[in-house]
Amino acid sequence: MRKTGERSRAWLAVLTAALLCVTGCDAVGGDSSGPAGTGAQRAKPSPTPAWDRSPRSIAAIGDSITRGFDACEVLSDCPEASWATGSSPDVDSLAVRLLGGARAATHSWNYAVTGARMADLPGQMARAVTREPELVTVMAGANDACRASTAKMTPVADFRADFEDALHTLREALPKAQVYVASVPDLKRLWSEGRTNPLGKQVWKLGICPSMLGDADALDAAANQRRETVQQRVEDYNGVLEEVCAQDERCRFDGGAVYEYRFGTAQLSHWDWFHPSKNGQARLAEIAYRKVTGKEA
């Protein structure tokens, strides 16, 4: 009986120690280092590089929004009105705000292409890195959702792979360059605002974002479902942009600021009532400036 009691007390001591360890120990005993060569030592976290709020050069990649499409005249690019690199005083672009007008003219470059989708970004990035910019701005994804039909929208997995490829292209060439990524705009809101204008709806019939803007006045169940499908895809794309950017310590996503911005008719092109006007481009520049610098515009 005595031996049985001793064994019971020993097991009780072991059990008590185990329970205490659940709440107070780690795998190698508190804050102590593990045995050398076991890989159990605690790795010191590498410091996150400080974000440079005053980059000295900027390259922009993306689609028609960054080209200032329809901001100046119908169905035409207007890069001087670009939110990212434009020279128009009505816009006060990100490049002008950060670099000043004179330096922006020589140290900012716009490689965006009207109609571009995410699959085009690796190629645009490859051209941008030849300039060795300190900051690259990215705005793409609207054309991946703006297809002839919802079935033709870019799959989310492909969108992710192409965005990762573009960032990889940047990192191979410029490991320390910073990236500002704008969210995809709320296409459904643009439809809702633009459909009040008869001229805009006529321009839409030329093929502008048919998956969202087609049959603009239709409000039946099928039309509503089609628009909701496009909207969900835009939200999925924005989720990808946020997730992939978060994995790059020198990448800053806008947190959905462009998507959440409530574009009104003053911010829409009076040529197509869908793309940003100069006023809308200026609002995009303000958002980007706040996100890059942490300051109010």
PDB file of C-alpha atoms in Angstrom:
ATOM      1  CA  MET A   1       0.000   0.000   0.000  1.00  0.00           C
ATOM      2  CA  ARG A   2       2.882   2.339   0.774  1.00  0.00           C
ATOM      3  CA  LYS A   3       4.410   1.812  -2.664  1.00  0.00           C
ATOM      4  CA  THR A   4       1.009   2.387  -4.279  1.00  0.00           C
ATOM      5  CA  GLY A   5       0.639   5.670  -2.409  1.00  0.00           C
ATOM      6  CA  GLU A   6       4.099   6.814  -3.463  1.00  0.00           C
ATOM      7  CA  ARG A   7       3.331   6.027  -7.093  1.00  0.00           C
ATOM      8  CA  SER A   8       0.048   7.928  -6.858  1.00  0.00           C
ATOM      9  CA  ARG A   9       1.801  10.978  -5.423  1.00  0.00           C
ATOM     10  CA  ALA A  10       4.424  10.813  -8.195  1.00  0.00           C
ATOM     11  CA  TRP A  11       1.778  10.680 -10.928  1.00  0.00           C
ATOM     12  CA  LEU A  12      -0.055  13.586  -9.291  1.00  0.00           C
ATOM     13  CA  ALA A  13       3.145  15.676  -9.345  1.00  0.00           C
ATOM     14  CA  VAL A  14       3.704  14.906 -13.029  1.00  0.00           C
ATOM     15  CA  LEU A  15       0.098  15.751 -13.912  1.00  0.00           C
ATOM     16  CA  THR A  16       0.231  19.011 -11.972  1.00  0.00           C
ATOM     17  CA  ALA A  17       3.423  20.063 -13.745  1.00  0.00           C
ATOM     18  CA  ALA A  18       1.885  19.241 -17.128  1.00  0.00           C
ATOM     19  CA  LEU A  19      -1.205  21.321 -16.402  1.00  0.00           C
ATOM     20  CA  LEU A  20       0.898  24.261 -15.285  1.00  0.00           C
ATOM     21  CA  CYS A  21       2.976  23.978 -18.438  1.00  0.00           C
ATOM     22  CA  VAL A  22      -0.127  24.288 -20.660  1.00  0.00           C
ATOM     23  CA  THR A  23      -0.662  27.806 -19.376  1.00  0.00           C
ATOM     24  CA  GLY A  24       2.883  28.939 -18.690  1.00  0.00           C
ATOM     25  CA  CYS A  25       5.527  27.100 -20.750  1.00  0.00           C
ATOM     26  CA  ASP A  26       6.620  27.073 -24.344  1.00  0.00           C
ATOM     27  CA  ALA A  27       8.105  24.194 -26.328  1.00  0.00           C
ATOM     28  CA  VAL A  28      11.632  24.795 -25.048  1.00  0.00           C
ATOM     29  CA  GLY A  29      10.932  25.910 -21.521  1.00  0.00           C
ATOM     30  CA  GLY A  30       9.796  29.513 -21.138  1.00  0.00           C
ATOM     31  CA  ASP A  31      12.108  32.110 -22.631  1.00  0.00           C
ATOM     32  CA  SER A  32      15.165  29.890 -22.790  1.00  0.00           C
ATOM     33  CA  SER A  33      16.769  28.941 -26.087  1.00  0.00           C
ATOM     34  CA  GLY A  34      16.448  25.426 -27.410  1.00  0.00           C
ATOM     35  CA  PRO A  35      19.402  23.096 -27.840  1.00  0.00           C
ATOM     36  CA  ALA A  36      21.899  24.231 -30.424  1.00  0.00           C
ATOM     37  CA  GLY A  37      21.299  22.714 -33.837  1.00  0.00           C
ATOM     38  CA  THR A  38      17.685  21.715 -33.136  1.00  0.00           C
ATOM     39  CA  GLY A  39      16.062  24.714 -34.829  1.00  0.00           C
ATOM     40  CA  ALA A  40      14.064  25.355 -31.664  1.00  0.00           C
ATOM     41  CA  GLN A  41      15.725  28.680 -30.886  1.00  0.00           C
ATOM     42  CA  ARG A  42      13.463  31.664 -31.134  1.00  0.00           C
ATOM     43  CA  ALA A  43      14.193  33.584 -34.309  1.00  0.00           C
ATOM     44  CA  LYS A  44      14.468  37.318 -33.891  1.00  0.00           C
ATOM     45  CA  PRO A  45      11.875  39.035 -36.100  1.00  0.00           C
ATOM     46  CA  SER A  46      13.422  40.966 -38.949  1.00  0.00           C
ATOM     47  CA  PRO A  47      12.570  44.672 -38.770  1.00  0.00           C
ATOM     48  CA  THR A  48       9.954  45.946 -41.207  1.00  0.00           C
ATOM     49  CA  PRO A  49      11.558  48.506 -43.526  1.00  0.00           C
ATOM     50  CA  ALA A  50      10.388  52.060 -42.948  1.00  0.00           C
ATOM     51  CA  TRP A  51       7.934  53.279 -45.566  1.00  0.00           C
ATOM     52  CA  ASP A  52       9.410  56.195 -47.519  1.00  0.00           C
ATOM     53  CA  ARG A  53       6.758  58.908 -47.652  1.00  0.00           C
ATOM     54  CA  SER A  54       8.784  61.023 -50.086  1.00  0.00           C
ATOM     55  CA  PRO A  55       9.803  58.867 -53.045  1.00  0.00           C
ATOM     56  CA  ARG A  56      11.789  60.706 -55.699  1.00  0.00           C
ATOM     57  CA  SER A  57      10.426  58.945 -58.779  1.00  0.00           C
ATOM     58  CA  ILE A  58       7.159  57.248 -59.765  1.00  0.00           C
ATOM     59  CA  ALA A  59       6.039  54.791 -62.426  1.00  0.00           C
ATOM     60  CA  ALA A  60       2.366  54.002 -62.987  1.00  0.00           C
ATOM     61  CA  ILE A  61       0.913  50.806 -64.415  1.00  0.00           C
ATOM     62  CA  GLY A  62      -2.691  49.807 -64.972  1.00  0.00           C
ATOM     63  CA  ASP A  63      -5.602  50.466 -67.292  1.00  0.00           C
ATOM     64  CA  SER A  64      -7.704  53.244 -68.816  1.00  0.00           C
ATOM     65  CA  ILE A  65      -8.308  55.016 -65.513  1.00  0.00           C
ATOM     66  CA  THR A  66      -4.588  55.652 -65.084  1.00  0.00           C
ATOM     67  CA  ARG A  67      -4.426  56.784 -68.725  1.00  0.00           C
ATOM     68  CA  GLY A  68      -7.107  59.422 -68.066  1.00  0.00           C
ATOM     69  CA  PHE A  69      -9.392  57.850 -70.662  1.00  0.00           C
ATOM     70  CA  ASP A  70     -12.389  60.071 -71.535  1.00  0.00           C
ATOM     71  CA  ALA A  71     -11.321  62.722 -69.029  1.00  0.00           C
ATOM     72  CA  CYS A  72     -10.657  65.293 -71.793  1.00  0.00           C
ATOM     73  CA  GLU A  73     -12.456  64.135 -74.944  1.00  0.00           C
ATOM     74  CA  VAL A  74     -14.597  61.253 -76.084  1.00  0.00           C
ATOM     75  CA  LEU A  75     -13.044  57.798 -76.395  1.00  0.00           C
ATOM     76  CA  SER A  76      -9.492  59.135 -76.041  1.00  0.00           C
ATOM     77  CA  ASP A  77      -6.653  58.816 -73.555  1.00  0.00           C
ATOM     78  CA  CYS A  78      -5.688  61.969 -71.680  1.00  0.00           C
ATOM     79  CA  PRO A  79      -2.544  61.075 -69.703  1.00  0.00           C
ATOM     80  CA  GLU A  80      -2.073  64.674 -68.599  1.00  0.00           C
ATOM     81  CA  ALA A  81      -5.232  64.143 -66.508  1.00  0.00           C
ATOM     82  CA  SER A  82      -4.001  60.913 -64.892  1.00  0.00           C
ATOM     83  CA  TRP A  83      -4.397  60.703 -61.132  1.00  0.00           C
ATOM     84  CA  ALA A  84      -0.963  59.057 -60.910  1.00  0.00           C
ATOM     85  CA  THR A  85       1.361  61.006 -63.214  1.00  0.00           C
ATOM     86  CA  GLY A  86      -0.672  63.733 -64.916  1.00  0.00           C
ATOM     87  CA  SER A  87       0.427  67.335 -65.273  1.00  0.00           C
ATOM     88  CA  SER A  88      -3.020  68.978 -65.279  1.00  0.00           C
ATOM     89  CA  PRO A  89      -3.462  71.542 -62.479  1.00  0.00           C
ATOM     90  CA  ASP A  90      -7.129  70.484 -62.320  1.00  0.00           C
ATOM     91  CA  VAL A  91      -5.993  67.053 -61.124  1.00  0.00           C
ATOM     92  CA  ASP A  92      -2.847  67.763 -59.072  1.00  0.00           C
ATOM     93  CA  SER A  93      -1.640  64.209 -59.589  1.00  0.00           C
ATOM     94  CA  LEU A  94       0.174  62.050 -57.086  1.00  0.00           C
ATOM     95  CA  ALA A  95       3.447  62.654 -58.935  1.00  0.00           C
ATOM     96  CA  VAL A  96       3.013  66.429 -58.785  1.00  0.00           C
ATOM     97  CA  ARG A  97       2.046  66.327 -55.116  1.00  0.00           C
ATOM     98  CA  LEU A  98       5.067  64.207 -54.199  1.00  0.00           C
ATOM     99  CA  LEU A  99       7.730  65.465 -56.599  1.00  0.00           C
ATOM    100  CA  GLY A 100       6.656  68.952 -57.595  1.00  0.00           C
ATOM    101  CA  GLY A 101       5.727  69.898 -61.127  1.00  0.00           C
ATOM    102  CA  ALA A 102       9.229  70.239 -62.537  1.00  0.00           C
ATOM    103  CA  ARG A 103      10.560  66.952 -61.186  1.00  0.00           C
ATOM    104  CA  ALA A 104       7.323  65.103 -61.991  1.00  0.00           C
ATOM    105  CA  ALA A 105       7.868  66.020 -65.651  1.00  0.00           C
ATOM    106  CA  THR A 106      11.176  64.177 -65.712  1.00  0.00           C
ATOM    107  CA  HIS A 107      10.829  61.533 -62.979  1.00  0.00           C
ATOM    108  CA  SER A 108       7.356  60.042 -63.459  1.00  0.00           C
ATOM    109  CA  TRP A 109       6.319  57.612 -66.170  1.00  0.00           C
ATOM    110  CA  ASN A 110       2.949  56.191 -67.196  1.00  0.00           C
ATOM    111  CA  TYR A 111       2.983  52.641 -68.585  1.00  0.00           C
ATOM    112  CA  ALA A 112      -0.741  52.001 -68.156  1.00  0.00           C
ATOM    113  CA  VAL A 113      -2.686  50.909 -71.241  1.00  0.00           C
ATOM    114  CA  THR A 114      -6.370  51.439 -71.936  1.00  0.00           C
ATOM    115  CA  GLY A 115      -8.121  48.081 -71.970  1.00  0.00           C
ATOM    116  CA  ALA A 116      -5.401  46.330 -69.955  1.00  0.00           C
ATOM    117  CA  ARG A 117      -6.263  43.470 -67.644  1.00  0.00           C
ATOM    118  CA  MET A 118      -4.266  41.977 -64.804  1.00  0.00           C
ATOM    119  CA  ALA A 119      -2.610  39.560 -67.248  1.00  0.00           C
ATOM    120  CA  ASP A 120      -0.975  42.599 -68.885  1.00  0.00           C
ATOM    121  CA  LEU A 121       0.583  43.900 -65.674  1.00  0.00           C
ATOM    122  CA  PRO A 122       3.737  41.743 -65.635  1.00  0.00           C
ATOM    123  CA  GLY A 123       4.684  43.181 -69.035  1.00  0.00           C
ATOM    124  CA  GLN A 124       3.916  46.724 -67.930  1.00  0.00           C
ATOM    125  CA  MET A 125       5.938  46.176 -64.776  1.00  0.00           C
ATOM    126  CA  ALA A 126       8.886  44.902 -66.813  1.00  0.00           C
ATOM    127  CA  ARG A 127       8.879  48.182 -68.753  1.00  0.00           C
ATOM    128  CA  ALA A 128       8.423  50.271 -65.617  1.00  0.00           C
ATOM    129  CA  VAL A 129      11.394  48.784 -63.764  1.00  0.00           C
ATOM    130  CA  THR A 130      13.770  49.913 -66.502  1.00  0.00           C
ATOM    131  CA  ARG A 131      13.260  53.424 -65.099  1.00  0.00           C
ATOM    132  CA  GLU A 132      14.216  52.260 -61.589  1.00  0.00           C
ATOM    133  CA  PRO A 133      11.319  54.101 -59.908  1.00  0.00           C
ATOM    134  CA  GLU A 134      11.218  54.401 -56.125  1.00  0.00           C
ATOM    135  CA  LEU A 135       7.412  54.039 -56.155  1.00  0.00           C
ATOM    136  CA  VAL A 136       5.173  52.070 -58.517  1.00  0.00           C
ATOM    137  CA  THR A 137       1.421  52.704 -58.538  1.00  0.00           C
ATOM    138  CA  VAL A 138      -0.964  49.935 -59.548  1.00  0.00           C
ATOM    139  CA  MET A 139      -4.614  50.281 -60.525  1.00  0.00           C
ATOM    140  CA  ALA A 140      -6.019  47.337 -62.457  1.00  0.00           C
ATOM    141  CA  GLY A 141      -8.892  44.890 -62.342  1.00  0.00           C
ATOM    142  CA  ALA A 142     -11.869  46.793 -63.725  1.00  0.00           C
ATOM    143  CA  ASN A 143     -11.354  45.314 -67.200  1.00  0.00           C
ATOM    144  CA  ASP A 144     -11.106  41.816 -65.732  1.00  0.00           C
ATOM    145  CA  ALA A 145     -14.686  42.260 -64.552  1.00  0.00           C
ATOM    146  CA  CYS A 146     -15.831  44.384 -67.510  1.00  0.00           C
ATOM    147  CA  ARG A 147     -16.186  41.616 -70.058  1.00  0.00           C
ATOM    148  CA  ALA A 148     -18.725  40.714 -72.725  1.00  0.00           C
ATOM    149  CA  SER A 149     -20.431  38.441 -70.204  1.00  0.00           C
ATOM    150  CA  THR A 150     -19.951  37.326 -66.618  1.00  0.00           C
ATOM    151  CA  ALA A 151     -18.690  33.965 -67.898  1.00  0.00           C
ATOM    152  CA  LYS A 152     -15.744  35.733 -69.543  1.00  0.00           C
ATOM    153  CA  MET A 153     -14.572  37.536 -66.406  1.00  0.00           C
ATOM    154  CA  THR A 154     -11.036  36.684 -65.315  1.00  0.00           C
ATOM    155  CA  PRO A 155     -11.059  33.805 -62.792  1.00  0.00           C
ATOM    156  CA  VAL A 156      -9.947  34.914 -59.358  1.00  0.00           C
ATOM    157  CA  ALA A 157      -7.102  32.371 -59.292  1.00  0.00           C
ATOM    158  CA  ASP A 158      -5.719  33.719 -62.591  1.00  0.00           C
ATOM    159  CA  PHE A 159      -6.053  37.280 -61.323  1.00  0.00           C
ATOM    160  CA  ARG A 160      -4.027  36.351 -58.243  1.00  0.00           C
ATOM    161  CA  ALA A 161      -1.329  34.571 -60.232  1.00  0.00           C
ATOM    162  CA  ASP A 162      -0.892  37.515 -62.616  1.00  0.00           C
ATOM    163  CA  PHE A 163      -0.672  40.037 -59.783  1.00  0.00           C
ATOM    164  CA  GLU A 164       1.886  37.894 -57.974  1.00  0.00           C
ATOM    165  CA  ASP A 165       3.834  37.618 -61.227  1.00  0.00           C
ATOM    166  CA  ALA A 166       3.873  41.411 -61.617  1.00  0.00           C
ATOM    167  CA  LEU A 167       5.183  41.889 -58.068  1.00  0.00           C
ATOM    168  CA  HIS A 168       7.777  39.175 -58.622  1.00  0.00           C
ATOM    169  CA  THR A 169       8.970  41.008 -61.730  1.00  0.00           C
ATOM    170  CA  LEU A 170       9.372  44.153 -59.642  1.00  0.00           C
ATOM    171  CA  ARG A 171      11.154  42.409 -56.791  1.00  0.00           C
ATOM    172  CA  GLU A 172      13.659  40.675 -59.039  1.00  0.00           C
ATOM    173  CA  ALA A 173      14.730  44.013 -60.498  1.00  0.00           C
ATOM    174  CA  LEU A 174      14.077  46.469 -57.646  1.00  0.00           C
ATOM    175  CA  PRO A 175      13.954  44.800 -54.213  1.00  0.00           C
ATOM    176  CA  LYS A 176      13.547  48.117 -52.389  1.00  0.00           C
ATOM    177  CA  ALA A 177      10.964  49.823 -54.615  1.00  0.00           C
ATOM    178  CA  GLN A 178       7.645  50.621 -52.957  1.00  0.00           C
ATOM    179  CA  VAL A 179       4.237  49.766 -54.372  1.00  0.00           C
ATOM    180  CA  TYR A 180       0.925  51.551 -53.906  1.00  0.00           C
ATOM    181  CA  VAL A 181      -2.043  49.404 -54.935  1.00  0.00           C
ATOM    182  CA  ALA A 182      -5.437  51.014 -55.515  1.00  0.00           C
ATOM    183  CA  SER A 183      -8.587  48.948 -55.124  1.00  0.00           C
ATOM    184  CA  VAL A 184     -10.904  48.270 -58.063  1.00  0.00           C
ATOM    185  CA  PRO A 185     -13.716  50.862 -58.137  1.00  0.00           C
ATOM    186  CA  ASP A 186     -17.309  50.026 -57.281  1.00  0.00           C
ATOM    187  CA  LEU A 187     -18.578  49.335 -60.815  1.00  0.00           C
ATOM    188  CA  LYS A 188     -22.162  48.949 -59.690  1.00  0.00           C
ATOM    189  CA  ARG A 189     -22.151  52.442 -58.233  1.00  0.00           C
ATOM    190  CA  LEU A 190     -20.744  53.806 -61.493  1.00  0.00           C
ATOM    191  CA  TRP A 191     -23.632  52.122 -63.326  1.00  0.00           C
ATOM    192  CA  SER A 192     -26.137  53.530 -60.842  1.00  0.00           C
ATOM    193  CA  GLU A 193     -24.832  57.079 -61.242  1.00  0.00           C
ATOM    194  CA  GLY A 194     -24.221  57.021 -64.993  1.00  0.00           C
ATOM    195  CA  ARG A 195     -27.541  55.487 -66.017  1.00  0.00           C
ATOM    196  CA  THR A 196     -29.291  58.759 -65.223  1.00  0.00           C
ATOM    197  CA  ASN A 197     -27.678  60.331 -68.300  1.00  0.00           C
ATOM    198  CA  PRO A 198     -29.134  59.474 -71.744  1.00  0.00           C
ATOM    199  CA  LEU A 199     -25.917  60.412 -73.592  1.00  0.00           C
ATOM    200  CA  GLY A 200     -23.826  58.217 -71.329  1.00  0.00           C
ATOM    201  CA  LYS A 201     -26.070  55.229 -71.962  1.00  0.00           C
ATOM    202  CA  GLN A 202     -25.670  55.707 -75.706  1.00  0.00           C
ATOM    203  CA  VAL A 203     -21.878  55.666 -75.333  1.00  0.00           C
ATOM    204  CA  TRP A 204     -22.129  52.543 -73.164  1.00  0.00           C
ATOM    205  CA  LYS A 205     -23.687  50.747 -76.120  1.00  0.00           C
ATOM    206  CA  LEU A 206     -20.357  51.091 -77.942  1.00  0.00           C
ATOM    207  CA  GLY A 207     -19.027  48.349 -75.686  1.00  0.00           C
ATOM    208  CA  ILE A 208     -17.987  49.961 -72.405  1.00  0.00           C
ATOM    209  CA  CYS A 209     -18.131  47.356 -69.617  1.00  0.00           C
ATOM    210  CA  PRO A 210     -21.027  45.328 -71.059  1.00  0.00           C
ATOM    211  CA  SER A 211     -21.114  42.851 -68.164  1.00  0.00           C
ATOM    212  CA  MET A 212     -22.180  45.710 -65.860  1.00  0.00           C
ATOM    213  CA  LEU A 213     -23.515  48.409 -68.199  1.00  0.00           C
ATOM    214  CA  GLY A 214     -25.331  46.288 -70.793  1.00  0.00           C
ATOM    215  CA  ASP A 215     -29.127  46.841 -70.859  1.00  0.00           C
ATOM    216  CA  ALA A 216     -28.571  49.709 -68.465  1.00  0.00           C
ATOM    217  CA  ASP A 217     -32.255  50.290 -67.702  1.00  0.00           C
ATOM    218  CA  ALA A 218     -33.128  46.635 -67.196  1.00  0.00           C
ATOM    219  CA  LEU A 219     -34.096  45.894 -63.590  1.00  0.00           C
ATOM    220  CA  ASP A 220     -35.442  42.360 -63.952  1.00  0.00           C
ATOM    221  CA  ALA A 221     -34.106  39.474 -61.875  1.00  0.00           C
ATOM    222  CA  ALA A 222     -31.624  38.339 -64.537  1.00  0.00           C
ATOM    223  CA  ALA A 223     -30.143  41.814 -64.981  1.00  0.00           C
ATOM    224  CA  ASN A 224     -29.857  42.343 -61.241  1.00  0.00           C
ATOM    225  CA  GLN A 225     -28.205  38.952 -60.809  1.00  0.00           C
ATOM    226  CA  ARG A 226     -25.737  39.727 -63.597  1.00  0.00           C
ATOM    227  CA  ARG A 227     -24.704  42.982 -61.929  1.00  0.00           C
ATOM    228  CA  GLU A 228     -24.411  41.326 -58.527  1.00  0.00           C
ATOM    229  CA  THR A 229     -22.156  38.664 -60.055  1.00  0.00           C
ATOM    230  CA  VAL A 230     -19.876  41.353 -61.472  1.00  0.00           C
ATOM    231  CA  GLN A 231     -19.872  43.201 -58.163  1.00  0.00           C
ATOM    232  CA  GLN A 232     -18.943  40.070 -56.236  1.00  0.00           C
ATOM    233  CA  ARG A 233     -16.066  39.434 -58.619  1.00  0.00           C
ATOM    234  CA  VAL A 234     -14.787  42.986 -58.055  1.00  0.00           C
ATOM    235  CA  GLU A 235     -14.881  42.390 -54.309  1.00  0.00           C
ATOM    236  CA  ASP A 236     -13.021  39.109 -54.793  1.00  0.00           C
ATOM    237  CA  TYR A 237     -10.367  40.900 -56.832  1.00  0.00           C
ATOM    238  CA  ASN A 238      -9.948  43.489 -54.096  1.00  0.00           C
ATOM    239  CA  GLY A 239      -9.509  40.703 -51.584  1.00  0.00           C
ATOM    240  CA  VAL A 240      -6.690  39.299 -53.718  1.00  0.00           C
ATOM    241  CA  LEU A 241      -5.002  42.690 -54.024  1.00  0.00           C
ATOM    242  CA  GLU A 242      -5.103  43.129 -50.265  1.00  0.00           C
ATOM    243  CA  GLU A 243      -3.846  39.618 -49.478  1.00  0.00           C
ATOM    244  CA  VAL A 244      -0.998  39.574 -51.994  1.00  0.00           C
ATOM    245  CA  CYS A 245       0.112  43.095 -51.119  1.00  0.00           C
ATOM    246  CA  ALA A 246       0.176  42.176 -47.412  1.00  0.00           C
ATOM    247  CA  GLN A 247       2.802  39.532 -48.170  1.00  0.00           C
ATOM    248  CA  ASP A 248       5.185  42.179 -49.537  1.00  0.00           C
ATOM    249  CA  GLU A 249       6.679  44.390 -46.835  1.00  0.00           C
ATOM    250  CA  ARG A 250       7.112  47.290 -49.272  1.00  0.00           C
ATOM    251  CA  CYS A 251       3.561  47.171 -50.660  1.00  0.00           C
ATOM    252  CA  ARG A 252       0.709  49.349 -49.441  1.00  0.00           C
ATOM    253  CA  PHE A 253      -2.937  48.611 -50.373  1.00  0.00           C
ATOM    254  CA  ASP A 254      -5.426  51.462 -50.165  1.00  0.00           C
ATOM    255  CA  GLY A 255      -7.647  49.508 -47.764  1.00  0.00           C
ATOM    256  CA  GLY A 256     -10.557  49.653 -50.198  1.00  0.00           C
ATOM    257  CA  ALA A 257     -10.603  53.459 -50.313  1.00  0.00           C
ATOM    258  CA  VAL A 258     -11.146  53.712 -54.079  1.00  0.00           C
ATOM    259  CA  TYR A 259     -13.816  51.004 -54.000  1.00  0.00           C
ATOM    260  CA  GLU A 260     -15.628  52.789 -51.177  1.00  0.00           C
ATOM    261  CA  TYR A 261     -15.394  56.274 -52.688  1.00  0.00           C
ATOM    262  CA  ARG A 262     -18.873  57.458 -53.653  1.00  0.00           C
ATOM    263  CA  PHE A 263     -18.326  58.762 -57.163  1.00  0.00           C
ATOM    264  CA  GLY A 264     -21.069  61.199 -58.153  1.00  0.00           C
ATOM    265  CA  THR A 265     -21.869  62.686 -61.555  1.00  0.00           C
ATOM    266  CA  ALA A 266     -19.283  65.450 -60.980  1.00  0.00           C
ATOM    267  CA  GLN A 267     -16.575  62.790 -60.717  1.00  0.00           C
ATOM    268  CA  LEU A 268     -17.644  60.975 -63.904  1.00  0.00           C
ATOM    269  CA  SER A 269     -16.590  61.762 -67.457  1.00  0.00           C
ATOM    270  CA  HIS A 270     -19.248  63.736 -69.271  1.00  0.00           C
ATOM    271  CA  TRP A 271     -18.297  61.786 -72.364  1.00  0.00           C
ATOM    272  CA  ASP A 272     -19.117  58.292 -71.139  1.00  0.00           C
ATOM    273  CA  TRP A 273     -20.449  58.757 -67.571  1.00  0.00           C
ATOM    274  CA  PHE A 274     -18.344  55.856 -66.356  1.00  0.00           C
ATOM    275  CA  HIS A 275     -14.638  56.738 -66.336  1.00  0.00           C
ATOM    276  CA  PRO A 276     -13.425  59.435 -63.932  1.00  0.00           C
ATOM    277  CA  SER A 277     -13.594  63.051 -65.044  1.00  0.00           C
ATOM    278  CA  LYS A 278     -10.761  65.426 -64.140  1.00  0.00           C
ATOM    279  CA  ASN A 279     -12.613  65.966 -60.875  1.00  0.00           C
ATOM    280  CA  GLY A 280     -12.749  62.216 -60.320  1.00  0.00           C
ATOM    281  CA  GLN A 281      -9.080  61.862 -61.200  1.00  0.00           C
ATOM    282  CA  ALA A 282      -8.279  64.541 -58.618  1.00  0.00           C
ATOM    283  CA  ARG A 283     -10.177  62.564 -55.982  1.00  0.00           C
ATOM    284  CA  LEU A 284      -8.138  59.452 -56.858  1.00  0.00           C
ATOM    285  CA  ALA A 285      -4.947  61.501 -56.525  1.00  0.00           C
ATOM    286  CA  GLU A 286      -6.072  62.697 -53.078  1.00  0.00           C
ATOM    287  CA  ILE A 287      -6.713  59.148 -51.923  1.00  0.00           C
ATOM    288  CA  ALA A 288      -3.326  57.969 -53.179  1.00  0.00           C
ATOM    289  CA  TYR A 289      -1.514  60.890 -51.565  1.00  0.00           C
ATOM    290  CA  ARG A 290      -3.124  60.155 -48.197  1.00  0.00           C
ATOM    291  CA  LYS A 291      -2.206  56.488 -48.392  1.00  0.00           C
ATOM    292  CA  VAL A 292       1.385  57.064 -49.516  1.00  0.00           C
ATOM    293  CA  THR A 293       2.196  59.901 -47.117  1.00  0.00           C
ATOM    294  CA  GLY A 294      -0.247  59.441 -44.242  1.00  0.00           C
ATOM    295  CA  LYS A 295      -1.222  63.093 -44.701  1.00  0.00           C
ATOM    296  CA  GLU A 296      -4.393  64.812 -45.789  1.00  0.00           C
ATOM    297  CA  ALA A 297      -4.341  66.113 -49.351  1.00  0.00           C
TER     298      ALA A 297
END
